[in-house]
Amino acid sequence: MSLPAYVAPILDSTSSFKSNIFEGKVLFCTGGASGICRGMTEAVMRHGANAVIIGRRLDRLEQTSKELSAATGRSCISAQADVRQPKSLKEAAQKAIDVFGRIDFVICGAAGNFMAPISGLSENAFKTVIEIDTLGTYNTIKATIPHVRATKGAYISVSATLHYNATPYQVHVSAAKAAVDALSNVLAVEEGPHGVRSNVIAPGFIAGTEGFDRLANKNDQSNGFSAPLGRFGDVKDVANAAVFLFSDAASYVTGQVIPIDGGAEHLRTTFFPYPQSVLDPTTMQKLMKGKL
Ligand SMILES: NC(=O)c1ccc[n+]([C@@H]2O[C@H](COP(=O)([O-])OP(=O)(O)OC[C@H]3O[C@@H](n4cnc5c(N)ncnc54)[C@H](OP(=O)(O)O)[C@@H]3O)[C@@H](O)[C@H]2O)c1
């Protein structure tokens, strides 16, 4: 007979933090039109901040801006930009200044992902993920740093846990996110004396997101996955961590990489059956973009 395991509750940040802690603050969030970054933006807005969300698809950006403004009673505007283009990010940062007069918080969250083995991943596909995740994070920091210094604000870069051990079919994202972790740590060291903090949130598997759907087997989402806290992550788990890291409660926290994964990294389980998934990649074919 198996004993029932504890399952962590999914809570709203307003159950732990006051609703006005970010009153008058402004968030600049790349990738904010969807998924985890949208959830983080909504949570930060629920505590009083206005927000600018950045992405390439204008229709989705505008729709999300409207929905977030309506849901939170704060103002969310969109700025269309490709994080691979420094000029478009600088224009987005200027738009934030023109409309709101300041930038306090930055989330570097835009990213791309798909499954492919090294042997089937094109050089161009590898480069594209590095350009969006790593260079995009760098470009976002560069475009916003004078404004964040001015407010003694804080950065959160969104990374992952899949590079803590080697995850098959994820070499491009693993390399890109390892670089993001390093980038954020150097930012923390260089900018700490200016009053700016920089931390990384490393989500585990967050259910209900595009990224999760792309990686998980739709027929059997569990894939043998287990976490000490009993479930896949929820967007709210990551959003709560963002609220904490931007709050004054984290005023002595910088240069940290914080996994939000229910402790799963310590179990060191492989998400895909190994070595079968590598020896016979056709078993993973449905999840793959790159050719085998
Ligand atoms: N989902 C998970 O389980 C999971 C696990 C670990 C880490 N993460 C990380 O969490 C973050 C969010 O993931 P998600 O699953 O929520 O993904 P998502 O919904 O696919 O979000 C990605 C966002 O980035 C934007 N984006 C992509 N390329 C861009 C570019 N070149 N310029 C500007 N914006 C761009 C997209 O908007 P446009 O397409 O309109 O540009 C989209 O809004 C990512 O950093 C991801 O690596 C997710």
Short mmCIF file of C-alpha atoms and ligand atoms in Angstrom, two decimals:
data_model
loop_
_atom_site.label_atom_id
_atom_site.label_comp_id
_atom_site.label_asym_id
_atom_site.label_seq_id
_atom_site.Cartn_x
_atom_site.Cartn_y
_atom_site.Cartn_z
CA MET A 1 0.00 0.00 0.00
CA SER A 2 1.53 3.35 -1.01
CA LEU A 3 1.26 6.23 1.43
CA PRO A 4 -0.07 9.57 0.12
CA ALA A 5 2.72 12.14 -0.31
CA TYR A 6 2.51 15.81 0.61
CA VAL A 7 1.53 18.12 -2.23
CA ALA A 8 2.48 21.79 -1.82
CA PRO A 9 -0.44 24.24 -2.10
CA ILE A 10 -0.53 26.75 -4.96
CA LEU A 11 -0.91 30.18 -3.42
CA ASP A 12 -1.33 33.74 -4.59
CA SER A 13 1.42 36.23 -3.62
CA THR A 14 -1.26 38.47 -2.06
CA SER A 15 -1.69 35.86 0.66
CA SER A 16 1.84 36.65 1.90
CA PHE A 17 2.66 40.19 0.73
CA LYS A 18 0.77 43.47 1.11
CA SER A 19 -1.02 44.74 -1.99
CA ASN A 20 0.85 48.08 -2.09
CA ILE A 21 4.51 47.08 -1.76
CA PHE A 22 5.29 48.08 -5.36
CA GLU A 23 3.17 51.25 -5.43
CA GLY A 24 4.74 53.76 -7.88
CA LYS A 25 7.23 51.21 -9.27
CA VAL A 26 7.60 50.20 -12.91
CA LEU A 27 8.40 46.74 -14.27
CA PHE A 28 10.03 46.13 -17.68
CA CYS A 29 9.51 42.50 -18.70
CA THR A 30 10.68 40.74 -21.87
CA GLY A 31 8.49 37.77 -22.75
CA GLY A 32 5.71 39.27 -20.62
CA ALA A 33 2.93 38.52 -23.11
CA SER A 34 2.78 34.83 -22.27
CA GLY A 35 3.46 32.00 -19.86
CA ILE A 36 5.67 32.41 -16.83
CA CYS A 37 6.67 36.01 -17.55
CA ARG A 38 3.06 37.04 -17.96
CA GLY A 39 2.36 35.45 -14.56
CA MET A 40 5.27 37.30 -12.95
CA THR A 41 4.12 40.58 -14.49
CA GLU A 42 0.57 40.10 -13.24
CA ALA A 43 1.76 39.33 -9.70
CA VAL A 44 4.07 42.36 -9.55
CA MET A 45 1.20 44.54 -10.86
CA ARG A 46 -1.15 43.13 -8.22
CA HIS A 47 1.19 44.67 -5.64
CA GLY A 48 0.96 48.14 -7.18
CA ALA A 49 3.44 48.36 -10.08
CA ASN A 50 2.78 49.50 -13.63
CA ALA A 51 4.39 47.43 -16.37
CA VAL A 52 5.80 47.38 -19.87
CA ILE A 53 5.78 44.00 -21.61
CA ILE A 54 8.07 43.27 -24.54
CA GLY A 55 7.83 40.73 -27.35
CA ARG A 56 7.66 40.40 -31.11
CA ARG A 57 3.95 39.71 -31.70
CA LEU A 58 2.14 43.01 -31.35
CA ASP A 59 -1.41 41.60 -31.36
CA ARG A 60 -0.69 39.27 -28.43
CA LEU A 61 1.23 41.99 -26.58
CA GLU A 62 -1.69 44.40 -26.87
CA GLN A 63 -4.25 41.80 -25.88
CA THR A 64 -2.20 40.77 -22.83
CA SER A 65 -1.63 44.42 -21.83
CA LYS A 66 -5.38 45.00 -21.84
CA GLU A 67 -6.06 41.85 -19.84
CA LEU A 68 -3.36 42.58 -17.24
CA SER A 69 -4.52 46.17 -16.80
CA ALA A 70 -8.11 45.02 -16.35
CA ALA A 71 -7.17 42.22 -13.94
CA THR A 72 -4.95 44.34 -11.69
CA GLY A 73 -6.27 47.90 -11.95
CA ARG A 74 -2.74 49.05 -12.86
CA SER A 75 -1.41 50.19 -16.20
CA CYS A 76 0.32 47.74 -18.53
CA ILE A 77 1.59 48.90 -21.92
CA SER A 78 3.32 46.97 -24.67
CA ALA A 79 6.51 47.63 -26.58
CA GLN A 80 7.20 45.57 -29.67
CA ALA A 81 10.86 44.56 -29.77
CA ASP A 82 13.07 41.65 -30.68
CA VAL A 83 15.54 41.05 -27.85
CA ARG A 84 18.18 40.20 -30.45
CA GLN A 85 18.06 43.83 -31.63
CA PRO A 86 19.66 46.24 -29.11
CA LYS A 87 18.13 49.26 -30.86
CA SER A 88 14.56 48.01 -30.51
CA LEU A 89 15.13 47.28 -26.80
CA LYS A 90 16.54 50.76 -26.22
CA GLU A 91 13.42 52.17 -27.89
CA ALA A 92 11.26 50.00 -25.61
CA ALA A 93 13.13 51.27 -22.54
CA GLN A 94 12.64 54.84 -23.75
CA LYS A 95 8.93 54.17 -24.16
CA ALA A 96 8.80 53.02 -20.52
CA ILE A 97 10.51 56.26 -19.47
CA ASP A 98 8.28 58.42 -21.68
CA VAL A 99 5.08 56.85 -20.32
CA PHE A 100 5.96 56.05 -16.70
CA GLY A 101 9.11 58.12 -16.03
CA ARG A 102 11.14 55.29 -14.49
CA ILE A 103 12.15 51.62 -14.53
CA ASP A 104 12.57 49.89 -11.16
CA PHE A 105 12.40 46.20 -12.00
CA VAL A 106 13.50 44.24 -15.05
CA ILE A 107 12.66 40.64 -15.91
CA CYS A 108 14.83 39.17 -18.68
CA GLY A 109 12.51 36.35 -19.64
CA ALA A 110 12.22 36.10 -23.44
CA ALA A 111 13.43 32.73 -24.66
CA GLY A 112 12.98 30.07 -27.28
CA ASN A 113 13.11 26.32 -26.92
CA PHE A 114 12.57 23.07 -28.79
CA MET A 115 13.90 19.54 -28.56
CA ALA A 116 16.79 18.42 -30.76
CA PRO A 117 19.86 16.20 -30.41
CA ILE A 118 23.28 17.77 -31.09
CA SER A 119 23.63 15.51 -34.12
CA GLY A 120 20.45 16.92 -35.62
CA LEU A 121 20.62 20.53 -34.45
CA SER A 122 21.68 22.99 -37.12
CA GLU A 123 24.36 25.54 -36.36
CA ASN A 124 21.81 28.22 -37.07
CA ALA A 125 19.26 26.79 -34.61
CA PHE A 126 21.90 26.65 -31.86
CA LYS A 127 22.93 30.23 -32.62
CA THR A 128 19.33 31.45 -32.58
CA VAL A 129 18.68 30.16 -29.06
CA ILE A 130 21.94 31.68 -27.81
CA GLU A 131 20.94 34.95 -29.47
CA ILE A 132 17.48 35.07 -27.90
CA ASP A 133 18.27 33.73 -24.41
CA THR A 134 21.82 34.90 -23.74
CA LEU A 135 22.36 37.90 -26.00
CA GLY A 136 18.73 38.90 -25.42
CA THR A 137 19.36 38.99 -21.66
CA TYR A 138 22.53 40.99 -22.20
CA ASN A 139 20.79 43.42 -24.57
CA THR A 140 17.93 43.88 -22.10
CA ILE A 141 20.34 44.68 -19.29
CA LYS A 142 22.29 47.11 -21.48
CA ALA A 143 19.13 48.93 -22.56
CA THR A 144 17.84 49.39 -19.03
CA ILE A 145 20.85 49.72 -16.75
CA PRO A 146 21.04 53.54 -16.55
CA HIS A 147 17.35 53.64 -15.61
CA VAL A 148 17.63 50.84 -13.04
CA ARG A 149 20.65 52.48 -11.46
CA ALA A 150 18.65 55.68 -11.16
CA THR A 151 15.95 53.90 -9.11
CA LYS A 152 18.33 51.49 -7.29
CA GLY A 153 16.19 48.75 -8.73
CA ALA A 154 16.56 45.04 -9.36
CA TYR A 155 16.89 42.45 -12.12
CA ILE A 156 15.53 38.95 -12.41
CA SER A 157 16.84 36.80 -15.24
CA VAL A 158 14.84 33.71 -16.04
CA SER A 159 17.02 30.64 -16.46
CA ALA A 160 16.31 26.91 -16.02
CA THR A 161 17.55 23.88 -14.08
CA LEU A 162 18.18 21.60 -17.03
CA HIS A 163 21.90 22.42 -17.24
CA TYR A 164 22.57 21.33 -13.62
CA ASN A 165 22.92 17.87 -15.07
CA ALA A 166 23.13 17.15 -18.77
CA THR A 167 19.66 17.03 -20.27
CA PRO A 168 19.51 15.23 -23.61
CA TYR A 169 18.13 17.23 -26.55
CA GLN A 170 18.61 20.50 -24.69
CA VAL A 171 22.22 21.48 -25.48
CA HIS A 172 21.24 24.85 -26.97
CA VAL A 173 19.14 25.96 -23.97
CA SER A 174 21.60 24.43 -21.48
CA ALA A 175 24.47 26.46 -22.92
CA ALA A 176 22.34 29.59 -23.18
CA LYS A 177 20.98 29.41 -19.62
CA ALA A 178 24.38 28.60 -18.07
CA ALA A 179 25.58 31.83 -19.65
CA VAL A 180 22.53 33.70 -18.30
CA ASP A 181 23.38 32.51 -14.76
CA ALA A 182 26.95 33.77 -15.14
CA LEU A 183 25.80 37.06 -16.63
CA SER A 184 23.45 37.76 -13.74
CA ASN A 185 26.10 36.97 -11.15
CA VAL A 186 28.59 39.41 -12.70
CA LEU A 187 25.83 42.01 -12.93
CA ALA A 188 25.20 41.56 -9.20
CA VAL A 189 28.87 42.11 -8.40
CA GLU A 190 29.30 45.11 -10.70
CA GLU A 191 26.04 46.83 -9.86
CA GLY A 192 25.72 46.04 -6.14
CA PRO A 193 27.83 49.10 -5.24
CA HIS A 194 25.37 51.19 -7.31
CA GLY A 195 22.45 49.82 -5.29
CA VAL A 196 21.20 47.45 -8.00
CA ARG A 197 20.46 43.78 -7.26
CA SER A 198 20.46 40.91 -9.75
CA ASN A 199 19.16 37.39 -9.22
CA VAL A 200 18.16 34.43 -11.34
CA ILE A 201 14.97 32.45 -11.08
CA ALA A 202 15.41 28.94 -12.46
CA PRO A 203 11.99 27.38 -12.99
CA GLY A 204 11.66 23.61 -13.03
CA PHE A 205 8.83 22.11 -15.09
CA ILE A 206 6.02 24.64 -14.94
CA ALA A 207 2.74 23.08 -16.01
CA GLY A 208 0.42 24.87 -18.40
CA THR A 209 3.14 26.82 -20.22
CA GLU A 210 4.20 26.63 -23.87
CA GLY A 211 7.68 25.57 -22.79
CA PHE A 212 6.29 22.72 -20.72
CA ASP A 213 3.95 21.57 -23.48
CA ARG A 214 6.83 21.49 -25.93
CA LEU A 215 8.93 19.24 -23.68
CA ALA A 216 6.42 17.05 -21.90
CA ASN A 217 4.82 13.98 -23.33
CA LYS A 218 1.20 14.96 -23.71
CA ASN A 219 0.00 11.41 -23.21
CA ASP A 220 1.90 10.94 -19.98
CA GLN A 221 2.89 14.32 -18.55
CA SER A 222 4.43 12.74 -15.48
CA ASN A 223 7.14 10.85 -17.44
CA GLY A 224 8.31 9.43 -14.13
CA PHE A 225 8.82 12.97 -12.78
CA SER A 226 8.82 13.47 -9.05
CA ALA A 227 9.60 16.40 -6.79
CA PRO A 228 9.92 16.52 -3.01
CA LEU A 229 6.98 18.93 -2.93
CA GLY A 230 4.77 16.54 -4.83
CA ARG A 231 3.77 18.20 -8.10
CA PHE A 232 4.89 20.06 -11.22
CA GLY A 233 5.44 23.78 -10.76
CA ASP A 234 2.72 26.36 -11.33
CA VAL A 235 3.19 29.84 -12.84
CA LYS A 236 2.15 31.22 -9.44
CA ASP A 237 5.13 29.52 -7.77
CA VAL A 238 7.50 31.46 -10.02
CA ALA A 239 5.47 34.67 -9.71
CA ASN A 240 5.66 34.48 -5.91
CA ALA A 241 9.43 34.17 -6.08
CA ALA A 242 9.58 37.25 -8.32
CA VAL A 243 7.48 39.26 -5.86
CA PHE A 244 9.81 38.26 -3.04
CA LEU A 245 12.98 39.05 -5.00
CA PHE A 246 11.76 42.52 -6.02
CA SER A 247 10.47 43.27 -2.53
CA ASP A 248 12.36 44.99 0.28
CA ALA A 249 12.34 41.62 2.06
CA ALA A 250 15.07 40.62 -0.42
CA SER A 251 17.12 43.81 -0.04
CA TYR A 252 20.18 41.75 1.02
CA VAL A 253 19.72 39.07 -1.65
CA THR A 254 21.78 39.42 -4.81
CA GLY A 255 23.90 37.24 -7.08
CA GLN A 256 21.73 34.19 -6.38
CA VAL A 257 20.37 31.53 -8.69
CA ILE A 258 17.16 30.28 -7.16
CA PRO A 259 15.52 27.14 -8.52
CA ILE A 260 11.74 27.12 -8.24
CA ASP A 261 11.26 23.43 -8.83
CA GLY A 262 9.84 21.90 -5.65
CA GLY A 263 13.32 20.52 -4.87
CA ALA A 264 13.36 18.33 -8.00
CA GLU A 265 16.98 19.18 -8.87
CA HIS A 266 18.19 17.22 -5.86
CA LEU A 267 16.57 14.00 -7.03
CA ARG A 268 18.64 14.08 -10.21
CA THR A 269 16.05 12.11 -12.14
CA THR A 270 16.19 12.20 -15.91
CA PHE A 271 13.02 13.48 -17.47
CA PHE A 272 13.40 11.22 -20.51
CA PRO A 273 14.04 7.47 -20.24
CA TYR A 274 17.82 6.99 -20.47
CA PRO A 275 19.63 5.65 -22.45
CA GLN A 276 16.64 4.50 -24.52
CA SER A 277 15.70 8.03 -25.53
CA VAL A 278 19.21 8.63 -26.89
CA LEU A 279 19.75 5.23 -28.49
CA ASP A 280 16.38 5.31 -30.18
CA PRO A 281 15.46 8.97 -30.70
CA THR A 282 12.44 7.93 -32.77
CA THR A 283 10.69 7.29 -29.44
CA MET A 284 10.97 11.06 -28.89
CA GLN A 285 10.16 11.98 -32.47
CA LYS A 286 6.87 13.68 -31.68
CA LEU A 287 8.67 16.14 -29.40
CA MET A 288 11.48 16.91 -31.80
CA LYS A 289 12.01 19.84 -34.08
CA GLY A 290 15.55 19.12 -35.27
CA LYS A 291 16.10 16.17 -37.59
CA LEU A 292 17.59 13.01 -36.14
N1 LIG B 1 7.87 26.57 -19.11
C1 LIG B 1 8.74 25.96 -18.34
O1 LIG B 1 8.47 24.88 -17.77
C2 LIG B 1 10.12 26.55 -18.15
C3 LIG B 1 11.10 25.81 -17.47
C4 LIG B 1 12.35 26.39 -17.28
C5 LIG B 1 12.62 27.68 -17.73
N2 LIG B 1 11.65 28.37 -18.40
C6 LIG B 1 11.95 29.75 -18.83
O2 LIG B 1 10.89 30.62 -18.45
C7 LIG B 1 10.74 31.67 -19.42
C8 LIG B 1 9.31 31.69 -19.96
O3 LIG B 1 9.00 30.42 -20.51
P1 LIG B 1 7.53 30.02 -21.01
O4 LIG B 1 7.50 28.54 -21.09
O5 LIG B 1 6.52 30.74 -20.20
O6 LIG B 1 7.61 30.53 -22.53
P2 LIG B 1 6.68 31.29 -23.56
O7 LIG B 1 5.27 31.42 -23.13
O8 LIG B 1 6.99 30.64 -24.88
O9 LIG B 1 7.32 32.74 -23.50
C9 LIG B 1 8.36 33.17 -24.26
C10 LIG B 1 8.13 34.66 -24.49
O10 LIG B 1 9.32 35.22 -25.04
C11 LIG B 1 8.95 36.04 -26.12
N3 LIG B 1 10.06 36.00 -27.09
C12 LIG B 1 10.58 34.91 -27.69
N4 LIG B 1 11.55 35.27 -28.54
C13 LIG B 1 11.65 36.63 -28.47
C14 LIG B 1 12.45 37.60 -29.10
N5 LIG B 1 13.38 37.25 -30.00
N6 LIG B 1 12.29 38.90 -28.77
C15 LIG B 1 11.33 39.26 -27.86
N7 LIG B 1 10.54 38.40 -27.22
C16 LIG B 1 10.69 37.10 -27.54
C17 LIG B 1 7.68 35.44 -26.71
O11 LIG B 1 6.88 36.41 -27.36
P3 LIG B 1 6.96 36.61 -28.98
O12 LIG B 1 6.94 35.25 -29.58
O13 LIG B 1 5.74 37.44 -29.29
O14 LIG B 1 8.21 37.36 -29.25
C18 LIG B 1 6.98 34.93 -25.46
O15 LIG B 1 6.13 35.91 -24.91
C19 LIG B 1 11.80 31.39 -20.49
O16 LIG B 1 12.97 32.12 -20.18
C20 LIG B 1 12.06 29.90 -20.35
O17 LIG B 1 13.33 29.52 -20.83
C21 LIG B 1 10.41 27.82 -18.63
#
